[in-house]
Coordinates of C-alpha atoms in Angstrom, one line a residue:
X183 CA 134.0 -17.8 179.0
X184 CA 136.6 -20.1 180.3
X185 CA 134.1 -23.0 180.0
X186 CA 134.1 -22.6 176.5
X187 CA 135.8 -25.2 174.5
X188 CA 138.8 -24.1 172.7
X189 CA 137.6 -25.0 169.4
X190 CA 135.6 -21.7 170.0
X191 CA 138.5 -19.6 171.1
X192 CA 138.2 -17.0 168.0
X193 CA 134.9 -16.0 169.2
X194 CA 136.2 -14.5 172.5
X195 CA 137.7 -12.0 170.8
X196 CA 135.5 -8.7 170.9
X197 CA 136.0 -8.1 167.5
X198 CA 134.4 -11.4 166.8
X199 CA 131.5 -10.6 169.6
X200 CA 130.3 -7.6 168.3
X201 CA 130.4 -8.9 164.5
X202 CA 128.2 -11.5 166.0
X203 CA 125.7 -9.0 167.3
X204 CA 125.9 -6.4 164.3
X205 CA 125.2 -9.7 162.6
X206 CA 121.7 -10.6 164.5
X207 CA 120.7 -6.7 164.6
X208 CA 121.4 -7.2 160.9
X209 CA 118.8 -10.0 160.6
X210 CA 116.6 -8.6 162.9
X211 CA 116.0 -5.5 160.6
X212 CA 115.7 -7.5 157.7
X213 CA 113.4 -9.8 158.9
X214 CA 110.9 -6.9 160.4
X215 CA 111.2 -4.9 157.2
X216 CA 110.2 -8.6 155.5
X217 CA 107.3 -8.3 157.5
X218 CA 105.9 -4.9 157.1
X219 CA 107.2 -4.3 160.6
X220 CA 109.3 -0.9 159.6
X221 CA 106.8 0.0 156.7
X222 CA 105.3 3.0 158.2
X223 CA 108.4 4.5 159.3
X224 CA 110.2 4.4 156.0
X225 CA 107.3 5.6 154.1
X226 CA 107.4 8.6 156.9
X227 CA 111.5 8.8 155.8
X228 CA 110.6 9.1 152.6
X229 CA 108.1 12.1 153.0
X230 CA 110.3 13.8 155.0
X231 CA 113.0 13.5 152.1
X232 CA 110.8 15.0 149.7
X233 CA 109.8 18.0 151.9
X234 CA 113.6 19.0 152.6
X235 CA 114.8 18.3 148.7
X236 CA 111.5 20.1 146.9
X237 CA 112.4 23.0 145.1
X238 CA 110.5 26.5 144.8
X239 CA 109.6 26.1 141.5
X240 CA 107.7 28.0 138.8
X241 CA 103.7 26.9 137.6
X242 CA 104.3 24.3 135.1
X243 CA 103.4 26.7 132.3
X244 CA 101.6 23.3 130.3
X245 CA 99.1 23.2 132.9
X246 CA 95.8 25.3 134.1
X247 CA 93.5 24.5 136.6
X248 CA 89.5 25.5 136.3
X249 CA 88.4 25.2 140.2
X250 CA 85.0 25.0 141.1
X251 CA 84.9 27.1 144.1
X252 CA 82.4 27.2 147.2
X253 CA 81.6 31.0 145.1
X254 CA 81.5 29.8 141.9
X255 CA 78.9 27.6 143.2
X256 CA 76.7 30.1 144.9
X257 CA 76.9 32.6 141.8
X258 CA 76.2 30.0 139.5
X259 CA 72.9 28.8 142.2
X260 CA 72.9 25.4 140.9
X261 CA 74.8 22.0 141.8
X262 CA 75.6 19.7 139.9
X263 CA 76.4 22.4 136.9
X264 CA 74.1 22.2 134.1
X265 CA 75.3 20.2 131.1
X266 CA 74.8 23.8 129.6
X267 CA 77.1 25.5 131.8
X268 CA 79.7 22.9 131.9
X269 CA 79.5 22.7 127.8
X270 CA 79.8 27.1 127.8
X271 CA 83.3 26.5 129.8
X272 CA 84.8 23.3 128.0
X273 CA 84.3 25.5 124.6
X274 CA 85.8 28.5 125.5
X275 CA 88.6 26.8 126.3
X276 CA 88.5 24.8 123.4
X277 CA 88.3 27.9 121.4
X278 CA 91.1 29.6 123.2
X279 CA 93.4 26.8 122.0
X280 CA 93.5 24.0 125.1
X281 CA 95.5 21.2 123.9
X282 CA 93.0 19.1 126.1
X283 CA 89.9 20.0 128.3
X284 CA 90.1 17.0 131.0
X285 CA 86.4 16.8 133.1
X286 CA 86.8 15.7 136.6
X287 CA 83.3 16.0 137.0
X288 CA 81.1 13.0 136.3
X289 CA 78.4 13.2 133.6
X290 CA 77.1 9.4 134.0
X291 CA 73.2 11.3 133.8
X292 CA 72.6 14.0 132.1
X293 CA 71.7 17.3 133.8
X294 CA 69.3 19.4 131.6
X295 CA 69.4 21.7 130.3
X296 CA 71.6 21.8 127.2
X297 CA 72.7 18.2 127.4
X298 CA 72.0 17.4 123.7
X299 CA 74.7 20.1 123.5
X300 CA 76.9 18.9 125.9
X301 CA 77.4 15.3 123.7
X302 CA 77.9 17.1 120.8
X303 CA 80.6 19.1 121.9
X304 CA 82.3 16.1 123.4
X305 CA 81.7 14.2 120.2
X306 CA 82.8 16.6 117.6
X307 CA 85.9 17.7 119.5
X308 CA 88.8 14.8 120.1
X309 CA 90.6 17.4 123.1
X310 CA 87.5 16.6 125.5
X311 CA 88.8 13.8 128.2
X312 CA 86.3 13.1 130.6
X313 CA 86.1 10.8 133.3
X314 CA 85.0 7.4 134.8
X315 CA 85.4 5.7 137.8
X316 CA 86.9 2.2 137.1
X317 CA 84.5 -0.6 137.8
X318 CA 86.3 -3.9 139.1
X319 CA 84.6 -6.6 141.1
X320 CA 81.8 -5.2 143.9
X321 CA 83.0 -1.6 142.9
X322 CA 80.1 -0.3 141.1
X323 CA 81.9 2.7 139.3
X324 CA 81.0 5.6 137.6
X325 CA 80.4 5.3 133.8
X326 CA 81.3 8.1 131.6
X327 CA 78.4 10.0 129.1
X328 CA 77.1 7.6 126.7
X329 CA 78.0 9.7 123.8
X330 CA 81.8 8.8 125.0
X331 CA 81.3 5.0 126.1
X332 CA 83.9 2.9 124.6
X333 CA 86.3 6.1 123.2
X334 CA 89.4 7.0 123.5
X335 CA 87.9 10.1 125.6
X336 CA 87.7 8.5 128.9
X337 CA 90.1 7.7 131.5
X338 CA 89.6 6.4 135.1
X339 CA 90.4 9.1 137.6
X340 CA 91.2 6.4 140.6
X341 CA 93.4 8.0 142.9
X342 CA 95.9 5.3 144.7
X343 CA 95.9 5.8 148.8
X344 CA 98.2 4.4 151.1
X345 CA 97.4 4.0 154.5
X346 CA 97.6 7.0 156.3
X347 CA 95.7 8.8 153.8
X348 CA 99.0 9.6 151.7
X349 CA 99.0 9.7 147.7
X350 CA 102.7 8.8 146.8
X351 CA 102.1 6.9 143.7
X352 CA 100.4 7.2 140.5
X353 CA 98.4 4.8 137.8
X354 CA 98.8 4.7 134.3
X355 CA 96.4 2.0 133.3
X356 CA 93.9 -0.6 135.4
X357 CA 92.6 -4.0 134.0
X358 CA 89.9 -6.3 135.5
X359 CA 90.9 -9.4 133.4
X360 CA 88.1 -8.1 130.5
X361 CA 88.9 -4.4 130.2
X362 CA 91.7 -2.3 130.0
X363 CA 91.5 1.3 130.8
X364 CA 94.0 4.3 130.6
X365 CA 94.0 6.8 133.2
X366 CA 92.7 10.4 133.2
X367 CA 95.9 12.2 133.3
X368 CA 97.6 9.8 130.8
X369 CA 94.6 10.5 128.7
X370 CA 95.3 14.4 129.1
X371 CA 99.1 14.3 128.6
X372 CA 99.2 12.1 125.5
X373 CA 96.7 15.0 123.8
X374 CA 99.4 17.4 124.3
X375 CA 102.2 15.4 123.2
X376 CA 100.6 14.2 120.4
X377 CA 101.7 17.7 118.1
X378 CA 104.8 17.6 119.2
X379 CA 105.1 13.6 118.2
X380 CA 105.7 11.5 121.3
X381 CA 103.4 8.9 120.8
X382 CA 103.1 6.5 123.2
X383 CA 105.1 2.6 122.3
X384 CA 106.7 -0.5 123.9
X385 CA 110.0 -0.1 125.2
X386 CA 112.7 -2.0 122.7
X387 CA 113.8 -4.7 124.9
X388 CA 111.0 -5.4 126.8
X389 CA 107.7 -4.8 125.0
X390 CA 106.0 -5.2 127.9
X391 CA 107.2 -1.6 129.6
X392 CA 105.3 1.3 128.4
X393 CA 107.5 4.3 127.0
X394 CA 106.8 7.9 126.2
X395 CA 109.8 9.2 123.7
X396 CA 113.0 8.2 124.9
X397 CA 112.1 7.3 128.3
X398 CA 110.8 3.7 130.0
X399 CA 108.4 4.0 132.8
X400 CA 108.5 0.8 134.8
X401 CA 105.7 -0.4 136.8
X402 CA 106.1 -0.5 140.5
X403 CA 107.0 -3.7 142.6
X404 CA 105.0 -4.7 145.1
X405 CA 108.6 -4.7 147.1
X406 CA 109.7 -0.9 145.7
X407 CA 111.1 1.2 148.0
X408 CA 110.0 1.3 151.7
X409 CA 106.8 -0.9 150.5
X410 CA 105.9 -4.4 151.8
X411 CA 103.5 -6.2 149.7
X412 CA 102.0 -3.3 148.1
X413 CA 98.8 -3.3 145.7
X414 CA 100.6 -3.1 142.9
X415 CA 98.1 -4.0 140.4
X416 CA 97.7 -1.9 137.1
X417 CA 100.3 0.0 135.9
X418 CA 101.9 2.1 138.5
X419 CA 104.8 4.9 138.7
X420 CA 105.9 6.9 141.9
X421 CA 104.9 10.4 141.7
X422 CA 107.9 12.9 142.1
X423 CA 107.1 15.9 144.0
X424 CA 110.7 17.5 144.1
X425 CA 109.2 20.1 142.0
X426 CA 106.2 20.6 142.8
X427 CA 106.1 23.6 145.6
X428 CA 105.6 26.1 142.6
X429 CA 101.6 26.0 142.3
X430 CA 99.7 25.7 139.3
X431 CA 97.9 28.9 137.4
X432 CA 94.9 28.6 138.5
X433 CA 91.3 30.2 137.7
X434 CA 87.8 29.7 138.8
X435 CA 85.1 28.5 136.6
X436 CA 82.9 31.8 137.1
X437 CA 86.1 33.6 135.2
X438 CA 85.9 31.3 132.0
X439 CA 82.2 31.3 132.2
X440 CA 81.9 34.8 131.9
X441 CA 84.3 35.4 129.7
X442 CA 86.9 37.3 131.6
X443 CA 90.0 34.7 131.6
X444 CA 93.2 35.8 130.2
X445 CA 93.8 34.5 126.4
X446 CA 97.3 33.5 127.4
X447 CA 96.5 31.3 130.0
X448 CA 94.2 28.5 127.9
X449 CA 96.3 28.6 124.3
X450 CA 98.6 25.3 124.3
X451 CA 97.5 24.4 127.4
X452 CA 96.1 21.0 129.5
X453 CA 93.0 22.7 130.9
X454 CA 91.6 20.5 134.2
X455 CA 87.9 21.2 135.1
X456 CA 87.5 19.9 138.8
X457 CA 85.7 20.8 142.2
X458 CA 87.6 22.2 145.2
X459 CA 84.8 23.5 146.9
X460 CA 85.0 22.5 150.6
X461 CA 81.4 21.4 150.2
X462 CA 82.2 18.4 147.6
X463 CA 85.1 16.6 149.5
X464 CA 87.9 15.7 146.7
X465 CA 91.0 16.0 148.9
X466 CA 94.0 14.6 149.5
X467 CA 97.6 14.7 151.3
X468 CA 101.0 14.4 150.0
X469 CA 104.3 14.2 150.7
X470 CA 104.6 18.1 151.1
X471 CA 101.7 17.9 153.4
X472 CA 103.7 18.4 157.2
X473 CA 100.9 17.1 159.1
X474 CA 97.1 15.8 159.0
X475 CA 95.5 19.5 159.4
X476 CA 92.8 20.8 156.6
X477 CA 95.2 23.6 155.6
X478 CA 97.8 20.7 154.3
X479 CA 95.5 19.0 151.9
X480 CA 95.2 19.4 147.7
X481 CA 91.9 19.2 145.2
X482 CA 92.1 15.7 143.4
X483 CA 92.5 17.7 140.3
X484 CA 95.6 19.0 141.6
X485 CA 96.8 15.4 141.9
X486 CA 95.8 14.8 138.3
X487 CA 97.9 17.7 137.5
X488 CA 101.1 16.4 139.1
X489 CA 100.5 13.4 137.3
X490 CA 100.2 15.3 134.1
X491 CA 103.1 17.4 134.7
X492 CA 105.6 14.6 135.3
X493 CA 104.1 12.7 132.1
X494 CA 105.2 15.7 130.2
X495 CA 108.3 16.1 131.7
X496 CA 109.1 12.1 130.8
X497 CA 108.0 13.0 127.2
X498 CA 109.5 16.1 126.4
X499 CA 112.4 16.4 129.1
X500 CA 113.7 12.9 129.1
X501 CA 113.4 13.3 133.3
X502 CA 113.4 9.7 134.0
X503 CA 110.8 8.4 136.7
X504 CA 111.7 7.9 140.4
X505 CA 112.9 4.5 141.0
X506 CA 114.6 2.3 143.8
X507 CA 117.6 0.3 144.4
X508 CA 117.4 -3.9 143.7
X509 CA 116.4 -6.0 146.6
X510 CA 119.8 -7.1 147.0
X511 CA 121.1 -4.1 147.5
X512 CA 118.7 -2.8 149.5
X513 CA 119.4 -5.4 151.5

């Protein structure tokens, strides 16, 4: 210290030091978060957020789920459903008063019998979403029927992953540079908004932002949040879970099939149609689920759900989406 020349006498002052190494820690952090280096562990900050703030909540009243069950499938004896079967569900749903009938089951091939009834009742009734899987690149996809090809009754049911297995973030629409698709649940939630005149439009001042009634969902940054350089093609939203402990109603498909569902439970309702048998894996994990054990996992419907849930509660609540601070002040 006493070799130091005096020009640098202010920085032997311990106040001075120790701004000097808050300064470098400072850096430090900023430069490993710049590099993806603290990623992981903010993303694991986050889930552990929304597991302590979620609320015990009631079914979102809007929604029903149709599960295909490991039992359903045995009663029924055959897999994949018949296009007969699957068309006997969608239209007593239909005629119990669904808002919209969404398919998670793809129907790229027909599967006789009753497929020429099948088309017709997705043709002649505008509730019936069904779905694709979005083809981009090498990805092959899943087409939809051919009787919907091209409509406004298809949406891709892509399901965004991060690494770890986590789903934390939801898509509204995808484009490959030639064609622009709209997503399953957006698909679903519009149909029920529709009657009650939300219609979907470009936000005043920036017509590129997509808006349902009063409220602007803005597309994710590849920088949002605890994210470094995230895929953030398409149009993206984070998913909020802080009400989502209060399950959906759910039935299985044997109980519509046969006729025995409660009338209450389809009329102005978003009916989903989608497999949870353990047999046909379509699982995923959340920020609810504590750990990586099979007990902590949901159906891919159920994710669909969420998504229509918090559509609905953008449209008709005015509940904005989840967003983050600038870069600036994050930093």
């Amino acid at each position: 210290w006493r070799a130091w020349p005096r020009s640098w006498k202010p920085l032997r002052s311990p106040v001075a030091v120790t701004g000097l190494i808050a300064l470098a820690i400072g850096l430090a952090v900023l430069g490993g978060r710049q590099l993806g280096l603290l990623e992981t562990l903010e993303l694991a900050a986050y889930d552990w957020y929304v597991r302590i703030t979620a609320r015990e909540t009631n079914p979102d009243p809007r929604i029903l789920l149709v599960a295909i069950t490991e039992e359903d499938i045995k009663k029924i004896g055959d897999w994949p459903l018949h296009d007969e079967t699957l068309a006997t569900v969608i239209q007593r749903l239909l005629q119990g008063g669904a808002r919209a009938v969404g398919v998670d089951v793809y129907r790229d091939v027909p599967v006789p019998p009753g497929t020429q009834r099948f088309h017709d009742l997705l043709r002649g009734d505008p509730r019936t979403v069904v779905v694709t899987k979005f083809m981009e690149g090498t990805k092959q996809g899943v087409r939809p029927p051919p009787v919907l090809e091209g409509t406004d009754q298809v949406g891709f049911n892509d399901i965004l992953v991060d690494p770890g297995g986590t789903v934390r973030r939801a898509l509204l629409f995808l484009d490959d540079g030639t064609v622009s698709l709209p997503s399953f649940p957006l698909q679903l939630a519009l149909r029920y908004l529709q009657p009650k005149g939300v219609m979907p439009q470009a936000d005043p001042a920036d017509p590129s932002l997509f808006r349902l009634g009063h409220t602007t969902i803005r597309p994710l940054d590849s920088s949002e949040g605890g994210y470094v350089r995230a895929d953030a093609r398409g149009y993206q939203f984070m998913l909020d879970y802080s009400g989502s402990r209060g399950a959906f109603d759910t039935v299985t498909f044997t109980v519509v099939l046969d006729g025995t569902i409660d009338p209450a439970l389809m009329r102005d309702r978003v009916a989903l149609i989608g497999v949870v048998a353990e047999s046909i894996r379509d699982e995923f994990y959340t920020p609810l689920s504590r750990a990586l054990q099979a007990d902590q996992h949901v159906a891919g419907m159920a994710v669909h759900a969420q998504i229509v849930s918090q559509l609905l509660q953008i449209g008709l609540d005015g509940v904005a989406p989840m967003g983050s601070l600038p870069d600036w002040q994050e930093a």
